[in-house]
PDB file of C-alpha atoms and ligand atoms in Angstrom:
ATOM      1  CA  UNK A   1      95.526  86.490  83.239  1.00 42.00           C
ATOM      2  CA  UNK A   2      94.273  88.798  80.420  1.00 46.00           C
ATOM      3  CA  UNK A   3      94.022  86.510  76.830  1.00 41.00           C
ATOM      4  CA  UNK A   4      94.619  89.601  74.874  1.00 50.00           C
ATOM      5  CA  UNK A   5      98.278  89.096  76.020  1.00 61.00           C
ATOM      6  CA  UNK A   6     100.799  87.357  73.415  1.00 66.00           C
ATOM      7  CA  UNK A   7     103.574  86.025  74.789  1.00 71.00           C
ATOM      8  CA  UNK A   8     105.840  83.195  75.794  1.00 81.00           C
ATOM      9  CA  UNK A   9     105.580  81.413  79.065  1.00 88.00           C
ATOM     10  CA  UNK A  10     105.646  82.245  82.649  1.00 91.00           C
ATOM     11  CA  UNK A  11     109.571  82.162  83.827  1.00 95.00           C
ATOM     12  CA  UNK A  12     110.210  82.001  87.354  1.00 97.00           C
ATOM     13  CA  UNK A  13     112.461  84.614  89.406  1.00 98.00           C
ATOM     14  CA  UNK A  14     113.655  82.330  92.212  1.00 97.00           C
ATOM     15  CA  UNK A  15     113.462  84.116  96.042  1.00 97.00           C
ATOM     16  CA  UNK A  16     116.792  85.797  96.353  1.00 98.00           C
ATOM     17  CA  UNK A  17     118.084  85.445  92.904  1.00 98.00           C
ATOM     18  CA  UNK A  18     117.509  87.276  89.325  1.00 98.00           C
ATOM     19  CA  UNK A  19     117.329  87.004  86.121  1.00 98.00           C
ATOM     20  CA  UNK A  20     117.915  89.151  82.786  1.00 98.00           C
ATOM     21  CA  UNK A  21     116.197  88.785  79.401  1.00 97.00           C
ATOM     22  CA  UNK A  22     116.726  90.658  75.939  1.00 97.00           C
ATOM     23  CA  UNK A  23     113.965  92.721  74.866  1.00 96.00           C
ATOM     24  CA  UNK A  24     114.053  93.652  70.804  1.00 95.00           C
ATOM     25  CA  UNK A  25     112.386  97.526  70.824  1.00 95.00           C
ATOM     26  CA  UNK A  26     108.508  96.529  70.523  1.00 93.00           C
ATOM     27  CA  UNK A  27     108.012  93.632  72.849  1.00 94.00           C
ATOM     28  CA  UNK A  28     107.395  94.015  76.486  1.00 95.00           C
ATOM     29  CA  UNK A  29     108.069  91.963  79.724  1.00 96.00           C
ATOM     30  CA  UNK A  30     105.144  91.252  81.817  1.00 95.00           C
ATOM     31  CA  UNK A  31     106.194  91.048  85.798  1.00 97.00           C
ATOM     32  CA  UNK A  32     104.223  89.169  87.930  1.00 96.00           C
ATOM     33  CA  UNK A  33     104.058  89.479  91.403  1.00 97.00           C
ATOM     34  CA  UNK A  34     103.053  85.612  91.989  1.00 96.00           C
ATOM     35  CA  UNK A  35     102.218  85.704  95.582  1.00 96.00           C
ATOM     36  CA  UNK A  36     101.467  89.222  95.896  1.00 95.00           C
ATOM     37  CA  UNK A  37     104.259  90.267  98.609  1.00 96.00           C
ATOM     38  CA  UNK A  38     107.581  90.247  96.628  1.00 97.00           C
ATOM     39  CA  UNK A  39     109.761  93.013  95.994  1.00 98.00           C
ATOM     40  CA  UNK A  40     111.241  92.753  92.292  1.00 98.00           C
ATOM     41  CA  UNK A  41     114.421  95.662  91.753  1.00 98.00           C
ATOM     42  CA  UNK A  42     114.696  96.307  87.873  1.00 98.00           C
ATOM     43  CA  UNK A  43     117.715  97.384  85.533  1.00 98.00           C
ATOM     44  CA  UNK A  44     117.825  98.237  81.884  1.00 98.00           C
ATOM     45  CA  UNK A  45     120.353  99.178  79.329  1.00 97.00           C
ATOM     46  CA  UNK A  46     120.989  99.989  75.877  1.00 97.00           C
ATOM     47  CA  UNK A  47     121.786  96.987  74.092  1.00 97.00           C
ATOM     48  CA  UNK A  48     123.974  99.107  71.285  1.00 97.00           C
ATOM     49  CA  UNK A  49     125.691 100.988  73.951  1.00 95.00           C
ATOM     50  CA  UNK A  50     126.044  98.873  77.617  1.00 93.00           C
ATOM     51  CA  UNK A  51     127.545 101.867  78.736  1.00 92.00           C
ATOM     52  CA  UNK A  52     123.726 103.742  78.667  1.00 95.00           C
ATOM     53  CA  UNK A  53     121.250 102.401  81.674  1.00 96.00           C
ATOM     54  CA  UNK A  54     117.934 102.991  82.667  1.00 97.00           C
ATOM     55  CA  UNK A  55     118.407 106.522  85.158  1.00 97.00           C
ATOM     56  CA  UNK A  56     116.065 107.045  88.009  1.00 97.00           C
ATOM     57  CA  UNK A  57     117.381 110.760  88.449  1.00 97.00           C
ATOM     58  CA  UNK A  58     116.773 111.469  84.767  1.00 97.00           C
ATOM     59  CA  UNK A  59     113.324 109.676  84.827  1.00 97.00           C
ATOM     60  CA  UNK A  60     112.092 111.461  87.457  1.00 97.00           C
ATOM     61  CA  UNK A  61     113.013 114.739  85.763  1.00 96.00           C
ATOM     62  CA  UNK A  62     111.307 113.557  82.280  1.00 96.00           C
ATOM     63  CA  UNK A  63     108.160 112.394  84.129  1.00 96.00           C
ATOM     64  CA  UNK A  64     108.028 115.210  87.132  1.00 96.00           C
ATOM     65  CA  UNK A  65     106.848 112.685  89.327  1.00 95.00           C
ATOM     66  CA  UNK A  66     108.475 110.448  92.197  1.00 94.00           C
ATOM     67  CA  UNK A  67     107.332 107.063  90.847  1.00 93.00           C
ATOM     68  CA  UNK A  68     105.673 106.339  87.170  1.00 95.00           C
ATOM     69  CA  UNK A  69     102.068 105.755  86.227  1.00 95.00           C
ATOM     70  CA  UNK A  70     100.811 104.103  82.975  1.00 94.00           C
ATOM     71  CA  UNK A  71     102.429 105.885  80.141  1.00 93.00           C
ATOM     72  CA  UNK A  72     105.223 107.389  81.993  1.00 96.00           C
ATOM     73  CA  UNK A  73     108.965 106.282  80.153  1.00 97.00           C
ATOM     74  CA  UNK A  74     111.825 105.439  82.013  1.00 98.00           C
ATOM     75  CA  UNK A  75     115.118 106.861  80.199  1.00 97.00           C
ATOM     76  CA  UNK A  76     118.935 106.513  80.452  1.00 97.00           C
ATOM     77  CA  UNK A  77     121.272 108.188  81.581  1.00 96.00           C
ATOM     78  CA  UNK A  78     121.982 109.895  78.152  1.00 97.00           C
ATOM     79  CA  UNK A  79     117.857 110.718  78.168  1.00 97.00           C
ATOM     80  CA  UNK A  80     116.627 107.779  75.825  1.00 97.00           C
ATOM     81  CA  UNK A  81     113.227 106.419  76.302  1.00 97.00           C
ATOM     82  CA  UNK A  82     114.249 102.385  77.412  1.00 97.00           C
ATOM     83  CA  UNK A  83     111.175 101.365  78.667  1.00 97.00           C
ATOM     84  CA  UNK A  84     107.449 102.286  79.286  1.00 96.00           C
ATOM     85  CA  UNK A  85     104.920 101.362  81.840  1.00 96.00           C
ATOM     86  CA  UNK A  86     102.572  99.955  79.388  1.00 93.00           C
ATOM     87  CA  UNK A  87      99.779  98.048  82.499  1.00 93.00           C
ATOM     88  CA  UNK A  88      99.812  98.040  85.689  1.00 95.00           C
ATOM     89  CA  UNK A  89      97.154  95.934  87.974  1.00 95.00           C
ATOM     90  CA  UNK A  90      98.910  96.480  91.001  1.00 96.00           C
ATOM     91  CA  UNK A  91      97.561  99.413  93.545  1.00 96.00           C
ATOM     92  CA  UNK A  92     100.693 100.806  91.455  1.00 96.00           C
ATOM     93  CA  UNK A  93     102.952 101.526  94.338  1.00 97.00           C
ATOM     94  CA  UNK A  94     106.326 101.375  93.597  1.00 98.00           C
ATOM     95  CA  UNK A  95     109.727 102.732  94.264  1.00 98.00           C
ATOM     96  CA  UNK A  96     112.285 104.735  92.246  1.00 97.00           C
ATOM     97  CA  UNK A  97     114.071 106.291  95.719  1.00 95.00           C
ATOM     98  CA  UNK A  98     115.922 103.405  97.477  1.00 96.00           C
ATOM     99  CA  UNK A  99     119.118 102.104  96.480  1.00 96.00           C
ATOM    100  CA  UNK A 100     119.386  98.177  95.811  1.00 97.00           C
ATOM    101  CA  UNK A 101     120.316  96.540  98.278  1.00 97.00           C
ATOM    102  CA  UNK A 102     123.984  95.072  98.108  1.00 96.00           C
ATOM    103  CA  UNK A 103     126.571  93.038 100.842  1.00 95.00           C
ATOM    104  CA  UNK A 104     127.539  96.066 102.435  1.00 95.00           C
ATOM    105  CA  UNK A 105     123.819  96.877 103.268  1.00 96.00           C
ATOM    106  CA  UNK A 106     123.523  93.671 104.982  1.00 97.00           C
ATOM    107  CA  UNK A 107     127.212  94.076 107.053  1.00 97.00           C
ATOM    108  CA  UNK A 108     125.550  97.075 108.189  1.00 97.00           C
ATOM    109  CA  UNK A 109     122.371  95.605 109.087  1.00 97.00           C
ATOM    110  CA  UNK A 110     124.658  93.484 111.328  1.00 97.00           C
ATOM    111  CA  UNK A 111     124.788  90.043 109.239  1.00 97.00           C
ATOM    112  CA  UNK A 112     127.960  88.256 110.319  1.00 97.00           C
ATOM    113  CA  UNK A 113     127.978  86.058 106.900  1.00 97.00           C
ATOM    114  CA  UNK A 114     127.204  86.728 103.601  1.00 96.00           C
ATOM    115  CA  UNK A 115     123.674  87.733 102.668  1.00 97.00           C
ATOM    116  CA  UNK A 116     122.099  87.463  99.016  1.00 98.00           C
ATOM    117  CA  UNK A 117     121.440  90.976  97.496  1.00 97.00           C
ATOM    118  CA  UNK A 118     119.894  92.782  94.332  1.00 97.00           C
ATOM    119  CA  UNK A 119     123.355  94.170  93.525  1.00 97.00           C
ATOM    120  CA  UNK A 120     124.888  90.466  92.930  1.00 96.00           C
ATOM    121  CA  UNK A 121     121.942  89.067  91.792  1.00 97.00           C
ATOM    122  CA  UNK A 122     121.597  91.998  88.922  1.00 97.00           C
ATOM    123  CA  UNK A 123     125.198  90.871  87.878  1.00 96.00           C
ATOM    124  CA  UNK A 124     124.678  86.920  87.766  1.00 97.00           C
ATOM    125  CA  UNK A 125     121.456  87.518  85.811  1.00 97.00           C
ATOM    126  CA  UNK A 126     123.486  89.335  83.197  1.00 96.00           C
ATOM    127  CA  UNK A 127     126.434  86.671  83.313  1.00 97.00           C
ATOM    128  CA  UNK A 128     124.067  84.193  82.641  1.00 97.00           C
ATOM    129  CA  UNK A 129     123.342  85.779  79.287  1.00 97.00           C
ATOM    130  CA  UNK A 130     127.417  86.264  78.998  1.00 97.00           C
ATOM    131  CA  UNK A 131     127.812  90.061  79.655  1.00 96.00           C
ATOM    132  CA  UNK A 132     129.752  90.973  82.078  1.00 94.00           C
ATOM    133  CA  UNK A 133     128.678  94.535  83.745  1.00 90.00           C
ATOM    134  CA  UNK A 134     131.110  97.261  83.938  1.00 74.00           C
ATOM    135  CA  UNK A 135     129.757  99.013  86.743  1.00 67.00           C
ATOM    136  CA  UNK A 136     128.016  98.455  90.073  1.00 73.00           C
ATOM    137  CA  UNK A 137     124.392 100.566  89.709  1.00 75.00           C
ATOM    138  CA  UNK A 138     122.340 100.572  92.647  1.00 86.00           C
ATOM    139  CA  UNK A 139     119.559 102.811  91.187  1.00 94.00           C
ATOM    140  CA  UNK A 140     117.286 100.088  90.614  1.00 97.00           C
ATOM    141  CA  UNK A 141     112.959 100.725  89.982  1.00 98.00           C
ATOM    142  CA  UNK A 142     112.070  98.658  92.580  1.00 98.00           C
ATOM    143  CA  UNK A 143     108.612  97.495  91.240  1.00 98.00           C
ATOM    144  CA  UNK A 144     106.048  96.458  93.857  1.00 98.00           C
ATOM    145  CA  UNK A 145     108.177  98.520  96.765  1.00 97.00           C
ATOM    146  CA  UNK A 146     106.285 100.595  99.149  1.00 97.00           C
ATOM    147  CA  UNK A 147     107.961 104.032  99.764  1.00 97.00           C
ATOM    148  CA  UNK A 148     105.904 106.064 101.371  1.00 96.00           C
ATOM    149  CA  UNK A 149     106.778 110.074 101.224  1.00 95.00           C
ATOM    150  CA  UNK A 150     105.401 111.457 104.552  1.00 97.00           C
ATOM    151  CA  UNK A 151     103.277 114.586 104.870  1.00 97.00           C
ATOM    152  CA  UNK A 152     106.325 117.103 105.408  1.00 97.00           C
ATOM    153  CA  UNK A 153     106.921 116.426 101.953  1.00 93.00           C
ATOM    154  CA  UNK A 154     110.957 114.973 102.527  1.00 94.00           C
ATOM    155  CA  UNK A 155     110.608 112.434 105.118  1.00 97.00           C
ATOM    156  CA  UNK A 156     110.444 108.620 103.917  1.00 96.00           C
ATOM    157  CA  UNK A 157     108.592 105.963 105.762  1.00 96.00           C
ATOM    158  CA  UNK A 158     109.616 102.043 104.419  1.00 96.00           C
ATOM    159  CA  UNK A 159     106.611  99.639 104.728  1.00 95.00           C
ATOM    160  CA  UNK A 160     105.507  96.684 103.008  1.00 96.00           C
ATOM    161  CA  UNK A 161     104.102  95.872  99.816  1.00 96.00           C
ATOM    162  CA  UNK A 162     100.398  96.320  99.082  1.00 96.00           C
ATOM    163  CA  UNK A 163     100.497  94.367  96.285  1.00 96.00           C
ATOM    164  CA  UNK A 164      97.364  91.477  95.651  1.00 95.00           C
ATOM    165  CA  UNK A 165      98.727  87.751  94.268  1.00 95.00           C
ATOM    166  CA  UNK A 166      98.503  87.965  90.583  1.00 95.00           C
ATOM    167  CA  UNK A 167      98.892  91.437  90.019  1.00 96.00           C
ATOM    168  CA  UNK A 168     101.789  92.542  87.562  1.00 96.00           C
ATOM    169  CA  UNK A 169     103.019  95.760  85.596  1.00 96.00           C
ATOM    170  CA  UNK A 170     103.648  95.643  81.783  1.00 95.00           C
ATOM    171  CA  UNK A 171     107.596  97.423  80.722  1.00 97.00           C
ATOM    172  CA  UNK A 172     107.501  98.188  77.213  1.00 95.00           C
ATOM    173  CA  UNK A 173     110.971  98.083  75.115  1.00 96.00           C
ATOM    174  CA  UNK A 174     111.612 101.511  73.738  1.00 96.00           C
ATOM    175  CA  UNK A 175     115.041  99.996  72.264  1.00 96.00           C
ATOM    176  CA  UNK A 176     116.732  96.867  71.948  1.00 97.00           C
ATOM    177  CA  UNK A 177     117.769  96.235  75.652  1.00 98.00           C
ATOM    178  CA  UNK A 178     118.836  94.097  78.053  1.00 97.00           C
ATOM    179  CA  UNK A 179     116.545  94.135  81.284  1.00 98.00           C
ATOM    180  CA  UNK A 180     117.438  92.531  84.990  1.00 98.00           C
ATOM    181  CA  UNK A 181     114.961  91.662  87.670  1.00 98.00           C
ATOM    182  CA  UNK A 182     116.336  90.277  91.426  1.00 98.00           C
ATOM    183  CA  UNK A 183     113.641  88.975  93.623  1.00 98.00           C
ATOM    184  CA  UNK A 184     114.638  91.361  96.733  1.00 98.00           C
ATOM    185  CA  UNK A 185     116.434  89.078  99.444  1.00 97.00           C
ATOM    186  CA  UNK A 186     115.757  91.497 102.206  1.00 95.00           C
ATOM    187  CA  UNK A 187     114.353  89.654 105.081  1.00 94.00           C
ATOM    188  CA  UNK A 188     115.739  92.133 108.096  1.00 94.00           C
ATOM    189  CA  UNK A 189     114.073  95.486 106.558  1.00 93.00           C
ATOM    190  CA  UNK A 190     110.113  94.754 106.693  1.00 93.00           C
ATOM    191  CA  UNK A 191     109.454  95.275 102.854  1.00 95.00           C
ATOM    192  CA  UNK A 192     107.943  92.433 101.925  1.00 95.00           C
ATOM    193  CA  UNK A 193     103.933  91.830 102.896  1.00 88.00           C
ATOM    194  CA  UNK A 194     101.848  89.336 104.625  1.00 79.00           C
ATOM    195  CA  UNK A 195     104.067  89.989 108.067  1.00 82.00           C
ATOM    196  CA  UNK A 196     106.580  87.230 107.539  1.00 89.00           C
ATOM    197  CA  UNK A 197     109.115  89.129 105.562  1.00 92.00           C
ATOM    198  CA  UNK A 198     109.738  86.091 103.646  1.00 94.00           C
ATOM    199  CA  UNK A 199     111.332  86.557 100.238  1.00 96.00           C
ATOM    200  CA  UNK A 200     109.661  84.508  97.400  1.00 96.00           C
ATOM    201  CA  UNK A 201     109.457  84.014  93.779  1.00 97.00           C
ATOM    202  CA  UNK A 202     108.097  86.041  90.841  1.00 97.00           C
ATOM    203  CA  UNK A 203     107.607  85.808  87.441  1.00 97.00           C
ATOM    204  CA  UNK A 204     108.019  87.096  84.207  1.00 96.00           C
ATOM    205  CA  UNK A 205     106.614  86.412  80.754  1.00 95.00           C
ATOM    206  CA  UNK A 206     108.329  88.269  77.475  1.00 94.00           C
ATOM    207  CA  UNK A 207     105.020  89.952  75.763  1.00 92.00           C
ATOM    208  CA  UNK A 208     106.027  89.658  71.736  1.00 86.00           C
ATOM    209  CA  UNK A 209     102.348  91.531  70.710  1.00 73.00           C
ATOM    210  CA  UNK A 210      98.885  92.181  71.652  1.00 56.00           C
ATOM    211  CA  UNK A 211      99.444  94.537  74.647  1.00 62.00           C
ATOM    212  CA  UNK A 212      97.846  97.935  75.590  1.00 55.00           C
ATOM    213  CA  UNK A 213      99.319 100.940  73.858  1.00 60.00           C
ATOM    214  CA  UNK A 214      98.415 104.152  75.787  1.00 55.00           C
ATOM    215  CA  UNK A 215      99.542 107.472  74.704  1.00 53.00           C
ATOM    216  CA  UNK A 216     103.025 108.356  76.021  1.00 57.00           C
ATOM    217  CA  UNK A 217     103.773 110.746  78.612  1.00 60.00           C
ATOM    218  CA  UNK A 218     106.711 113.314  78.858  1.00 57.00           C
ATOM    219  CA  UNK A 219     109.001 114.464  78.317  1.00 63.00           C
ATOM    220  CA  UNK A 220     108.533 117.228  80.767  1.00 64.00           C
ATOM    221  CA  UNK A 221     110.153 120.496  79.495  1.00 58.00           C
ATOM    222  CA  UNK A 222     110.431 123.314  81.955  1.00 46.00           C
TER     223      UNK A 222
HETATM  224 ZN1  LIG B   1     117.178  94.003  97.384  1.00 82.87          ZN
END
């Protein structure tokens, strides 16, 4: 763990389940990838206005690119910076394509019961901080997630993570906002690594100073 990092303490994302924290504009969460092999979805939104969320399609227009690199912003729907990729030790594949997963994906992956998702687990991480969503949004940055765009350009291969234990991304708050994490449940779809599919925990730790500041990217203007 870098020292130059000032922060509070390592919190745990159980396997299957999430978690939401409140970020003031300024501090930063740090997501760790504690065994190396987890897939961790990610939501923001606008504190002032819940309405406002962290966009994938308006992201991807701001930064021209599929997924973000260091410096790159991720904005809301009404095209506010929320949150920047501020560090990133990871071999910095991850995924701004695939939906979250939610029950329905699972019915259709043939489960005969009910199966843990992102979707649920995005809205009991913000009911345990006493907000109550108004919307379903399956656009999720799935950090860590390996979405691999195949040579024809269009075509999308799903494979697991190549993530190391230990490594973790940086989010910087651009705004007061509230950010979710769910420690991916899927066990049928081969997303997580090592081979066993196994969902496991993550962490986070709220970064309150002291990280690295690179110069903003974006926005890209035709
Ligand atoms: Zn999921």
């Amino acid at each position: 763990m870098d020292t130059h990092f000032m922060g509070g303490e390592r919190q745990r994302i159980p396997a299957r389940h999430g978690k939401a924290i409140f970020l003031r504009a300024g501090e930063a969460v740090q997501v760790i990838n504690t065994h190396g092999t987890q897939v961790v979805d990610c939501w923001a939104y606008d504190a002032t206005n819940m309405g406002d969320y962290m966009c994938m399609e308006a992201t991807r227009v701001w930064n021209q690119r599929l997924n973000p690199v260091v410096g790159d912003s991720f904005i809301t729907a009404l095209r506010h910076p929320i949150l920047t990729l501020v560090a990133d030790t990871s071999p910095g594949v991850h995924d701004t394509f695939m939906a979250a997963c939610d029950a329905r994906r699972y019915e259709l992956l043939g489960c005969k019961t009910p199966h843990r998702n992102c979707h649920d687990n995005l809205h009991e991480g913000m009911q345990a901080l006493g907000i109550t969503l108004p919307h379903g949004n399956l656009a999720s940055f799935n950090i860590f997630m390996n979405i691999q765009v195949q040579p024809d350009g269009r075509s999308l291969k799903t494979l697991p993570t190549v993530t190391r234990p230990g490594d973790y991304i940086v989010l910087r708050a651009e705004m007061d906002c509230y950010v979710a994490f769910s420690a991916c449940p899927q066990d049928i779809v081969s997303i997580q690594g090592q081979g066993d599919n196994t969902p496991r925990d993550a962490e986070l730790r709220v970064l309150t100073d002291g990280f690295p500041q690179p110069p903003l990217q974006g926005p890209w203007v035709p």
